[in-house]
Amino acid sequence: MVVTDPDVLGGYRQDRALDPDAGVALALLRPTETAQVATIMGWAHQHRVPVVPRGAGTGLSGGATAQHGALLLSTERMRAITVDTVTRTAVTQPGLLNAEVKRAAAEHGLWYPPDPSSFEICSIGGNAATNAGGLCCVKYGVTTDYILGMEVVLADGTIARLGGPRLKDSAGLSLTKLFVGSEGTLGIITELTLRLLPAQPPQSTVVATFPTLTAATEAILAITGTLRPSMLEFMDSVAVNAVEDELRMGLDRDAAGLLVARSDAPGEHAGHEADLMLTACEKAGATEAFRTDDPDEGEAFCAARRFAIPAVERKGPLLLEDVGVPLPRLGDLVTGIADIAARRQVLVSVIAHAGDGNTHPLIVHDPNNPDETERAHLAFGEIMDLAIALGGTITGEHGVGRLKKAWLPDQVGPEVMDLTRRIKHALDPHGILNPGAVL
């Protein structure tokens, strides 16, 4: 359970944010049950040793970056799950991957909706710690909407069980919600009770390409103003071409933007909603737009969207943003990002969960080029400043981690920052849980 081999520790120093300031951990701990986590935290609390919790290491904000002299606590070996078809719930340890939770639910004809693009490699515990979203969240909500309860180990080793398999529960403060999205700074989640839904109905898919970013955002607003799709995703020209370079599926390389929209309304209503979305795209000036009810063809375009980040990443290392705005300001955000990219002379690709205003600007830069790296980091900050100025957020689903915490006060204000510090101090008075993250 305790690993001190430097070669092994080296593989756990960073998450996918590749934080250059990652430290060298004291040791790696890989517990398999809640009691072991409690023992670890009791010892760490007593000896004032910091602990950095870690899931699958797929985070994009530096939330799992190792710190000098800290313990790394990985939940990767905590992998038990049970599914209850009567209550439509799953009780799972945090180390299971999102895809594994989905498969366990599907074996019983049920569905766990939250679906980050990295669902095949990200852990369910990490999803809870960052309140992860995904492609279908425009209709079905994010991780917090499916967490009914949890078991959490506090900084001093206390084990607390919160919530449970009840769809309605108003007893006491909403402490379960407090820990969702807390990024391991308040406690370590060792078990989750998840709400499941009946299997998703068949979907009808609309794909449209646009000559301008403005036309694409007009279509997005027309669609969201009429109905709630089960998916509404966007890729800009850089992402489209990067994906086409790898998948060779005939995407329009001249398009300024591509939309993938879906409806899973019951029966014939899915086709009706798809037709409405198709019409909205055509009225907005789509170069090409079509509808398909073929599940394989529809899934191929969704897979292309999921592949966008790895495809763009092959152009060079990325600084990954996760900014969101109210939907009416989406056009201002997308065009504003393009202006920042031009001014800073860096390549920025924008992909988005367009239906809920959550964008992922991908800033390509060469870390061996100091001038380009500086311009990339300036663009990173300016994009977050732009999102805040538009009434948005510095993170819709990836978390604040260590890379974004400098901008958090600008978004939430001094009163909220003070309240956050008071909560942190009450639950972790010695500041040993994930030091340097969020605050």
Short mmCIF file of C-alpha atoms in Angstrom, two decimals:
data_model
loop_
_atom_site.label_atom_id
_atom_site.label_comp_id
_atom_site.label_asym_id
_atom_site.label_seq_id
_atom_site.Cartn_x
_atom_site.Cartn_y
_atom_site.Cartn_z
CA MET A 1 0.00 0.00 0.00
CA VAL A 2 2.97 2.36 0.63
CA VAL A 3 5.27 3.11 -2.32
CA THR A 4 8.48 5.13 -2.11
CA ASP A 5 10.19 4.03 -5.35
CA PRO A 6 11.19 7.32 -7.10
CA ASP A 7 10.41 5.88 -10.54
CA VAL A 8 6.86 4.99 -9.48
CA LEU A 9 6.36 8.32 -7.71
CA GLY A 10 7.48 10.10 -10.87
CA GLY A 11 4.47 8.73 -12.72
CA TYR A 12 2.14 10.28 -10.16
CA ARG A 13 3.65 13.78 -9.97
CA GLN A 14 1.26 15.45 -12.41
CA ASP A 15 -2.20 15.10 -13.84
CA ARG A 16 -3.02 15.91 -17.47
CA ALA A 17 -2.52 19.61 -16.77
CA LEU A 18 1.23 18.84 -16.65
CA ASP A 19 1.83 21.48 -13.99
CA PRO A 20 5.52 22.43 -14.30
CA ASP A 21 5.63 23.26 -10.57
CA ALA A 22 4.83 19.70 -9.49
CA GLY A 23 6.80 18.61 -6.42
CA VAL A 24 8.23 15.33 -5.21
CA ALA A 25 5.94 13.39 -2.92
CA LEU A 26 7.05 11.70 0.28
CA ALA A 27 5.26 8.47 -0.63
CA LEU A 28 2.36 7.05 -2.63
CA LEU A 29 -0.47 5.34 -0.76
CA ARG A 30 -3.04 3.13 -2.52
CA PRO A 31 -5.74 2.08 -0.06
CA THR A 32 -8.54 -0.32 -0.93
CA GLU A 33 -11.17 0.59 1.69
CA THR A 34 -12.47 3.49 3.73
CA ALA A 35 -10.92 2.29 6.98
CA GLN A 36 -7.45 2.46 5.43
CA VAL A 37 -8.06 6.02 4.23
CA ALA A 38 -9.20 6.94 7.75
CA THR A 39 -6.02 5.49 9.24
CA ILE A 40 -3.88 7.41 6.78
CA MET A 41 -5.64 10.70 7.45
CA GLY A 42 -5.57 10.18 11.23
CA TRP A 43 -1.79 9.73 11.07
CA ALA A 44 -1.33 12.66 8.69
CA HIS A 45 -3.46 14.91 10.90
CA GLN A 46 -1.51 13.96 13.99
CA HIS A 47 1.87 14.55 12.33
CA ARG A 48 0.80 17.56 10.21
CA VAL A 49 1.74 15.83 6.95
CA PRO A 50 -0.06 17.14 3.83
CA VAL A 51 -2.02 14.72 1.65
CA VAL A 52 -2.84 15.13 -2.05
CA PRO A 53 -5.81 12.94 -3.09
CA ARG A 54 -5.70 11.54 -6.60
CA GLY A 55 -8.05 9.60 -8.86
CA ALA A 56 -7.09 8.52 -12.39
CA GLY A 57 -4.88 11.55 -12.96
CA THR A 58 -6.90 12.86 -15.92
CA GLY A 59 -7.65 16.26 -14.35
CA LEU A 60 -6.95 19.33 -16.44
CA SER A 61 -6.44 22.02 -13.78
CA GLY A 62 -3.57 20.67 -11.71
CA GLY A 63 -5.77 19.50 -8.86
CA ALA A 64 -3.73 16.31 -8.36
CA THR A 65 -0.27 17.86 -8.64
CA ALA A 66 2.20 16.33 -6.19
CA GLN A 67 3.62 18.61 -3.51
CA HIS A 68 7.07 18.45 -1.89
CA GLY A 69 6.97 16.40 1.30
CA ALA A 70 3.30 15.43 0.88
CA LEU A 71 1.69 12.02 0.69
CA LEU A 72 -0.08 11.08 -2.54
CA LEU A 73 -3.26 9.16 -1.78
CA SER A 74 -4.53 7.36 -4.87
CA THR A 75 -8.02 5.84 -4.87
CA GLU A 76 -7.31 3.78 -8.00
CA ARG A 77 -7.61 0.44 -6.14
CA MET A 78 -10.98 1.27 -4.57
CA ARG A 79 -13.13 -0.38 -7.25
CA ALA A 80 -16.19 -2.11 -5.73
CA ILE A 81 -19.68 -1.40 -7.11
CA THR A 82 -23.21 -2.70 -6.54
CA VAL A 83 -26.36 -1.77 -8.47
CA ASP A 84 -29.85 -1.75 -6.95
CA THR A 85 -32.54 -1.90 -9.64
CA VAL A 86 -35.37 -1.19 -7.19
CA THR A 87 -34.02 2.17 -6.03
CA ARG A 88 -32.18 2.71 -9.35
CA THR A 89 -28.95 3.49 -7.55
CA ALA A 90 -25.35 2.36 -7.68
CA VAL A 91 -23.03 2.33 -4.68
CA THR A 92 -19.47 2.59 -5.92
CA GLN A 93 -15.99 3.20 -4.64
CA PRO A 94 -14.19 6.14 -6.27
CA GLY A 95 -11.58 4.23 -8.27
CA LEU A 96 -13.91 2.89 -10.94
CA LEU A 97 -13.77 4.67 -14.29
CA ASN A 98 -16.83 6.56 -15.49
CA ALA A 99 -17.15 4.06 -18.35
CA GLU A 100 -17.11 1.15 -15.90
CA VAL A 101 -19.93 2.69 -13.89
CA LYS A 102 -21.91 3.11 -17.12
CA ARG A 103 -21.32 -0.52 -18.06
CA ALA A 104 -22.34 -1.78 -14.62
CA ALA A 105 -25.57 0.21 -14.85
CA ALA A 106 -26.22 -0.94 -18.44
CA GLU A 107 -26.04 -4.58 -17.35
CA HIS A 108 -29.25 -3.90 -15.45
CA GLY A 109 -30.93 -1.86 -18.20
CA LEU A 110 -30.03 1.41 -16.46
CA TRP A 111 -27.96 4.45 -17.39
CA TYR A 112 -25.54 6.78 -15.60
CA PRO A 113 -25.77 9.99 -17.69
CA PRO A 114 -22.76 12.26 -16.89
CA ASP A 115 -20.29 11.66 -19.72
CA PRO A 116 -17.06 13.66 -19.80
CA SER A 117 -15.22 13.33 -23.12
CA SER A 118 -12.61 11.38 -21.14
CA PHE A 119 -15.25 8.98 -19.74
CA GLU A 120 -13.20 5.95 -20.75
CA ILE A 121 -10.18 7.01 -18.65
CA CYS A 122 -11.46 9.31 -15.86
CA SER A 123 -12.50 8.01 -12.44
CA ILE A 124 -15.92 8.45 -10.87
CA GLY A 125 -14.28 9.80 -7.71
CA GLY A 126 -12.45 12.44 -9.73
CA ASN A 127 -15.72 13.29 -11.46
CA ALA A 128 -17.30 13.92 -8.06
CA ALA A 129 -14.30 15.90 -6.80
CA THR A 130 -14.48 18.29 -9.77
CA ASN A 131 -18.24 18.09 -10.44
CA ALA A 132 -17.49 16.94 -13.98
CA GLY A 133 -19.92 17.51 -16.83
CA GLY A 134 -19.90 16.17 -20.36
CA LEU A 135 -21.67 16.04 -23.69
CA CYS A 136 -25.19 15.12 -22.56
CA CYS A 137 -25.26 17.51 -19.60
CA VAL A 138 -27.17 20.15 -21.56
CA LYS A 139 -30.26 18.02 -20.93
CA TYR A 140 -29.34 15.67 -18.11
CA GLY A 141 -27.18 17.73 -15.79
CA VAL A 142 -23.73 17.27 -14.27
CA THR A 143 -22.25 14.91 -11.69
CA THR A 144 -23.77 16.62 -8.65
CA ASP A 145 -27.26 15.96 -10.03
CA TYR A 146 -26.65 12.21 -9.70
CA ILE A 147 -24.97 12.00 -6.31
CA LEU A 148 -27.48 11.03 -3.63
CA GLY A 149 -24.97 10.24 -0.93
CA MET A 150 -21.36 9.55 -0.11
CA GLU A 151 -18.91 8.35 2.48
CA VAL A 152 -16.13 10.85 3.10
CA VAL A 153 -13.03 10.78 5.28
CA LEU A 154 -12.24 14.14 6.89
CA ALA A 155 -8.81 15.62 7.50
CA ASP A 156 -8.55 14.11 11.01
CA GLY A 157 -9.62 10.63 9.89
CA THR A 158 -13.28 10.95 10.88
CA ILE A 159 -15.58 8.92 8.63
CA ALA A 160 -18.86 10.64 7.74
CA ARG A 161 -21.73 9.11 5.80
CA LEU A 162 -23.86 11.69 3.99
CA GLY A 163 -27.17 11.15 2.21
CA GLY A 164 -28.17 7.79 0.82
CA PRO A 165 -30.44 6.01 -1.70
CA ARG A 166 -33.33 8.42 -1.21
CA LEU A 167 -34.62 10.59 -4.03
CA LYS A 168 -35.98 13.13 -1.53
CA ASP A 169 -34.12 14.03 1.66
CA SER A 170 -34.29 17.42 3.40
CA ALA A 171 -32.80 16.38 6.73
CA GLY A 172 -30.12 18.83 7.83
CA LEU A 173 -27.71 20.91 5.82
CA SER A 174 -26.89 19.86 2.26
CA LEU A 175 -23.45 18.58 3.19
CA THR A 176 -23.25 16.11 0.30
CA LYS A 177 -23.29 19.02 -2.13
CA LEU A 178 -20.55 20.73 -0.14
CA PHE A 179 -18.08 17.96 -0.92
CA VAL A 180 -18.99 17.61 -4.60
CA GLY A 181 -16.58 19.83 -6.51
CA SER A 182 -14.37 20.48 -3.46
CA GLU A 183 -11.35 18.94 -5.25
CA GLY A 184 -10.11 17.00 -2.23
CA THR A 185 -9.66 20.11 -0.09
CA LEU A 186 -12.37 19.28 2.47
CA GLY A 187 -12.28 15.48 2.62
CA ILE A 188 -11.59 12.33 0.63
CA ILE A 189 -14.61 10.68 -0.99
CA THR A 190 -14.40 6.90 -0.48
CA GLU A 191 -17.88 5.85 -1.61
CA LEU A 192 -20.64 7.33 -3.76
CA THR A 193 -24.34 6.56 -4.01
CA LEU A 194 -25.36 7.45 -7.56
CA ARG A 195 -28.80 7.97 -9.07
CA LEU A 196 -29.41 5.98 -12.24
CA LEU A 197 -31.97 6.43 -15.01
CA PRO A 198 -33.67 4.02 -17.40
CA ALA A 199 -31.63 3.34 -20.52
CA GLN A 200 -31.41 6.31 -22.89
CA PRO A 201 -33.85 6.16 -25.83
CA PRO A 202 -32.56 6.02 -29.43
CA GLN A 203 -31.23 9.34 -30.66
CA SER A 204 -31.60 11.34 -33.84
CA THR A 205 -28.47 13.30 -34.82
CA VAL A 206 -28.02 16.57 -36.70
CA VAL A 207 -24.65 17.62 -38.10
CA ALA A 208 -24.09 21.09 -39.54
CA THR A 209 -21.10 23.09 -40.78
CA PHE A 210 -20.96 26.88 -40.86
CA PRO A 211 -18.99 29.47 -42.83
CA THR A 212 -18.53 31.79 -39.80
CA LEU A 213 -18.40 31.54 -36.02
CA THR A 214 -21.28 34.02 -35.83
CA ALA A 215 -23.51 31.76 -37.92
CA ALA A 216 -22.70 28.79 -35.69
CA THR A 217 -23.50 30.66 -32.47
CA GLU A 218 -26.74 31.97 -33.97
CA ALA A 219 -27.78 28.38 -34.64
CA ILE A 220 -26.89 27.37 -31.09
CA LEU A 221 -29.05 30.12 -29.61
CA ALA A 222 -31.93 29.31 -31.97
CA ILE A 223 -31.85 25.67 -30.92
CA THR A 224 -31.59 26.30 -27.17
CA GLY A 225 -34.32 28.90 -27.38
CA THR A 226 -36.69 26.30 -28.84
CA LEU A 227 -35.94 23.00 -27.13
CA ARG A 228 -33.50 21.14 -24.92
CA PRO A 229 -31.38 18.78 -27.02
CA SER A 230 -29.73 15.74 -25.51
CA MET A 231 -26.45 17.00 -26.97
CA LEU A 232 -25.27 20.21 -28.62
CA GLU A 233 -21.53 20.25 -29.30
CA PHE A 234 -19.26 22.63 -31.23
CA MET A 235 -15.84 22.38 -32.86
CA ASP A 236 -14.03 25.27 -34.55
CA SER A 237 -12.00 25.00 -37.75
CA VAL A 238 -8.76 24.10 -35.96
CA ALA A 239 -10.44 21.21 -34.15
CA VAL A 240 -12.28 20.06 -37.27
CA ASN A 241 -9.05 19.89 -39.23
CA ALA A 242 -7.13 18.24 -36.40
CA VAL A 243 -9.79 15.54 -36.11
CA GLU A 244 -9.93 15.09 -39.87
CA ASP A 245 -6.14 14.70 -39.98
CA GLU A 246 -6.47 11.67 -37.73
CA LEU A 247 -9.87 10.10 -38.50
CA ARG A 248 -10.26 10.88 -42.24
CA MET A 249 -14.05 10.84 -42.04
CA GLY A 250 -14.75 13.53 -44.62
CA LEU A 251 -15.27 16.55 -42.36
CA ASP A 252 -15.42 19.91 -44.14
CA ARG A 253 -11.95 21.41 -43.77
CA ASP A 254 -13.18 24.83 -44.90
CA ALA A 255 -15.85 25.12 -42.19
CA ALA A 256 -15.42 27.80 -39.53
CA GLY A 257 -17.41 25.64 -37.16
CA LEU A 258 -19.23 22.32 -36.85
CA LEU A 259 -22.22 21.47 -34.67
CA VAL A 260 -23.28 18.01 -33.53
CA ALA A 261 -26.77 18.05 -32.04
CA ARG A 262 -28.92 15.18 -30.84
CA SER A 263 -32.44 14.51 -29.58
CA ASP A 264 -33.53 11.50 -27.55
CA ALA A 265 -37.15 12.57 -27.15
CA PRO A 266 -39.47 9.55 -26.97
CA GLY A 267 -40.91 7.99 -30.11
CA GLU A 268 -41.42 10.20 -33.13
CA HIS A 269 -40.66 13.32 -31.08
CA ALA A 270 -36.92 12.76 -31.53
CA GLY A 271 -37.27 13.12 -35.27
CA HIS A 272 -39.45 16.19 -34.83
CA GLU A 273 -36.89 17.87 -32.56
CA ALA A 274 -34.09 16.93 -34.94
CA ASP A 275 -35.99 18.55 -37.80
CA LEU A 276 -36.39 21.73 -35.73
CA MET A 277 -32.64 21.78 -35.06
CA LEU A 278 -31.91 21.14 -38.73
CA THR A 279 -34.12 24.06 -39.72
CA ALA A 280 -32.42 26.32 -37.15
CA CYS A 281 -29.02 25.49 -38.62
CA GLU A 282 -30.19 26.12 -42.16
CA LYS A 283 -31.76 29.47 -41.23
CA ALA A 284 -28.51 30.52 -39.51
CA GLY A 285 -26.66 29.98 -42.79
CA ALA A 286 -25.21 26.49 -42.50
CA THR A 287 -23.05 25.49 -45.45
CA GLU A 288 -24.25 21.92 -45.03
CA ALA A 289 -26.69 20.33 -42.61
CA PHE A 290 -28.18 16.87 -42.42
CA ARG A 291 -30.02 14.54 -40.07
CA THR A 292 -29.40 10.87 -39.43
CA ASP A 293 -31.28 8.29 -37.38
CA ASP A 294 -28.56 5.70 -37.92
CA PRO A 295 -27.06 5.10 -34.45
CA ASP A 296 -23.62 4.17 -35.81
CA GLU A 297 -23.39 7.22 -38.03
CA GLY A 298 -24.58 9.50 -35.23
CA GLU A 299 -22.11 7.97 -32.78
CA ALA A 300 -19.26 8.45 -35.26
CA PHE A 301 -19.76 12.23 -35.18
CA CYS A 302 -19.98 12.18 -31.38
CA ALA A 303 -16.74 10.19 -31.27
CA ALA A 304 -15.14 12.82 -33.51
CA ARG A 305 -16.12 15.51 -31.03
CA ARG A 306 -14.76 13.46 -28.11
CA PHE A 307 -11.49 13.04 -29.98
CA ALA A 308 -11.01 16.79 -30.48
CA ILE A 309 -8.69 17.42 -27.51
CA PRO A 310 -6.28 14.54 -28.27
CA ALA A 311 -6.32 15.55 -31.95
CA VAL A 312 -5.44 19.19 -31.26
CA GLU A 313 -2.89 18.08 -28.68
CA ARG A 314 -0.91 16.40 -31.47
CA LYS A 315 -0.13 19.89 -32.76
CA GLY A 316 1.74 20.63 -29.53
CA PRO A 317 1.37 20.77 -25.73
CA LEU A 318 -1.82 22.44 -24.56
CA LEU A 319 -2.94 24.91 -21.96
CA LEU A 320 -6.52 23.77 -21.49
CA GLU A 321 -9.22 26.27 -20.58
CA ASP A 322 -12.71 25.49 -19.30
CA VAL A 323 -14.57 28.79 -19.29
CA GLY A 324 -18.32 29.20 -19.54
CA VAL A 325 -20.76 32.05 -20.00
CA PRO A 326 -24.52 32.57 -20.02
CA LEU A 327 -25.77 31.38 -23.41
CA PRO A 328 -26.61 34.85 -24.78
CA ARG A 329 -22.93 35.79 -24.38
CA LEU A 330 -21.54 32.69 -26.10
CA GLY A 331 -20.93 34.51 -29.37
CA ASP A 332 -19.05 37.28 -27.57
CA LEU A 333 -16.88 34.68 -25.82
CA VAL A 334 -16.02 32.74 -28.98
CA THR A 335 -15.20 35.81 -31.05
CA GLY A 336 -13.35 37.36 -28.12
CA ILE A 337 -11.15 34.28 -27.81
CA ALA A 338 -10.35 34.54 -31.52
CA ASP A 339 -9.31 38.16 -30.99
CA ILE A 340 -7.05 37.18 -28.05
CA ALA A 341 -5.44 34.41 -30.11
CA ALA A 342 -4.71 36.85 -32.96
CA ARG A 343 -3.35 39.53 -30.64
CA ARG A 344 -1.11 37.10 -28.73
CA GLN A 345 -0.13 35.24 -31.90
CA VAL A 346 -0.90 31.80 -30.50
CA LEU A 347 -2.98 28.97 -31.89
CA VAL A 348 -6.21 28.58 -29.91
CA SER A 349 -8.81 25.99 -30.83
CA VAL A 350 -12.29 26.25 -29.32
CA ILE A 351 -14.50 23.24 -28.69
CA ALA A 352 -17.60 23.54 -26.58
CA HIS A 353 -20.51 21.94 -24.84
CA ALA A 354 -22.36 24.65 -26.69
CA GLY A 355 -25.80 23.93 -25.31
CA ASP A 356 -24.80 25.04 -21.81
CA GLY A 357 -22.25 27.73 -22.73
CA ASN A 358 -19.23 25.74 -21.52
CA THR A 359 -16.23 26.16 -23.85
CA HIS A 360 -12.81 24.51 -23.91
CA PRO A 361 -10.26 26.82 -25.51
CA LEU A 362 -7.14 24.77 -26.27
CA ILE A 363 -4.00 26.91 -26.37
CA VAL A 364 -1.20 25.24 -28.35
CA HIS A 365 2.31 26.29 -27.40
CA ASP A 366 5.89 25.07 -27.44
CA PRO A 367 7.18 24.93 -23.83
CA ASN A 368 10.74 25.09 -25.20
CA ASN A 369 10.01 28.49 -26.73
CA PRO A 370 10.01 30.99 -23.83
CA ASP A 371 8.44 33.81 -25.86
CA GLU A 372 5.61 31.64 -27.17
CA THR A 373 5.04 30.15 -23.72
CA GLU A 374 4.74 33.62 -22.21
CA ARG A 375 2.22 34.66 -24.87
CA ALA A 376 0.26 31.46 -24.32
CA HIS A 377 0.03 32.09 -20.57
CA LEU A 378 -1.02 35.69 -21.18
CA ALA A 379 -3.77 34.42 -23.48
CA PHE A 380 -4.78 31.87 -20.82
CA GLY A 381 -5.35 34.62 -18.27
CA GLU A 382 -7.03 36.98 -20.73
CA ILE A 383 -9.53 34.30 -21.71
CA MET A 384 -10.51 33.85 -18.08
CA ASP A 385 -10.73 37.61 -17.62
CA LEU A 386 -13.01 37.74 -20.68
CA ALA A 387 -15.29 35.01 -19.31
CA ILE A 388 -15.61 36.80 -15.98
CA ALA A 389 -16.34 40.12 -17.73
CA LEU A 390 -19.14 38.39 -19.66
CA GLY A 391 -20.74 37.18 -16.43
CA GLY A 392 -19.28 33.70 -16.79
CA THR A 393 -17.04 31.30 -14.92
CA ILE A 394 -13.38 30.28 -15.02
CA THR A 395 -14.39 26.62 -14.89
CA GLY A 396 -17.57 24.83 -15.86
CA GLU A 397 -16.49 21.29 -15.05
CA HIS A 398 -12.70 20.84 -14.76
CA GLY A 399 -12.22 22.51 -11.38
CA VAL A 400 -10.00 25.35 -10.18
CA GLY A 401 -7.07 23.15 -9.16
CA ARG A 402 -3.78 25.01 -8.98
CA LEU A 403 -3.71 26.55 -12.44
CA LYS A 404 -6.78 28.77 -12.06
CA LYS A 405 -6.90 29.75 -8.41
CA ALA A 406 -5.43 33.22 -9.06
CA TRP A 407 -8.59 34.14 -10.99
CA LEU A 408 -11.13 32.68 -8.53
CA PRO A 409 -11.34 35.84 -6.35
CA ASP A 410 -12.13 37.93 -9.44
CA GLN A 411 -15.10 35.70 -10.19
CA VAL A 412 -16.63 35.06 -6.77
CA GLY A 413 -15.56 38.17 -4.81
CA PRO A 414 -13.96 38.68 -1.37
CA GLU A 415 -17.01 37.68 0.68
CA VAL A 416 -17.24 34.26 -0.96
CA MET A 417 -13.50 33.76 -0.72
CA ASP A 418 -13.63 34.52 3.00
CA LEU A 419 -16.53 32.10 3.48
CA THR A 420 -14.64 29.43 1.54
CA ARG A 421 -11.57 29.86 3.76
CA ARG A 422 -13.72 29.62 6.91
CA ILE A 423 -15.26 26.35 5.72
CA LYS A 424 -11.84 25.00 4.78
CA HIS A 425 -10.41 25.93 8.20
CA ALA A 426 -13.34 24.36 10.04
CA LEU A 427 -12.92 21.01 8.29
CA ASP A 428 -9.15 21.06 7.84
CA PRO A 429 -7.67 23.32 10.53
CA HIS A 430 -4.07 22.30 9.78
CA GLY A 431 -4.47 22.75 6.02
CA ILE A 432 -3.16 19.28 5.16
CA LEU A 433 -5.76 18.31 2.51
CA ASN A 434 -4.59 19.10 -1.02
CA PRO A 435 -2.61 22.21 -0.06
CA GLY A 436 -2.26 24.78 -2.81
CA ALA A 437 -5.43 23.70 -4.62
CA VAL A 438 -8.36 26.13 -5.06
CA LEU A 439 -7.26 28.51 -2.28
#
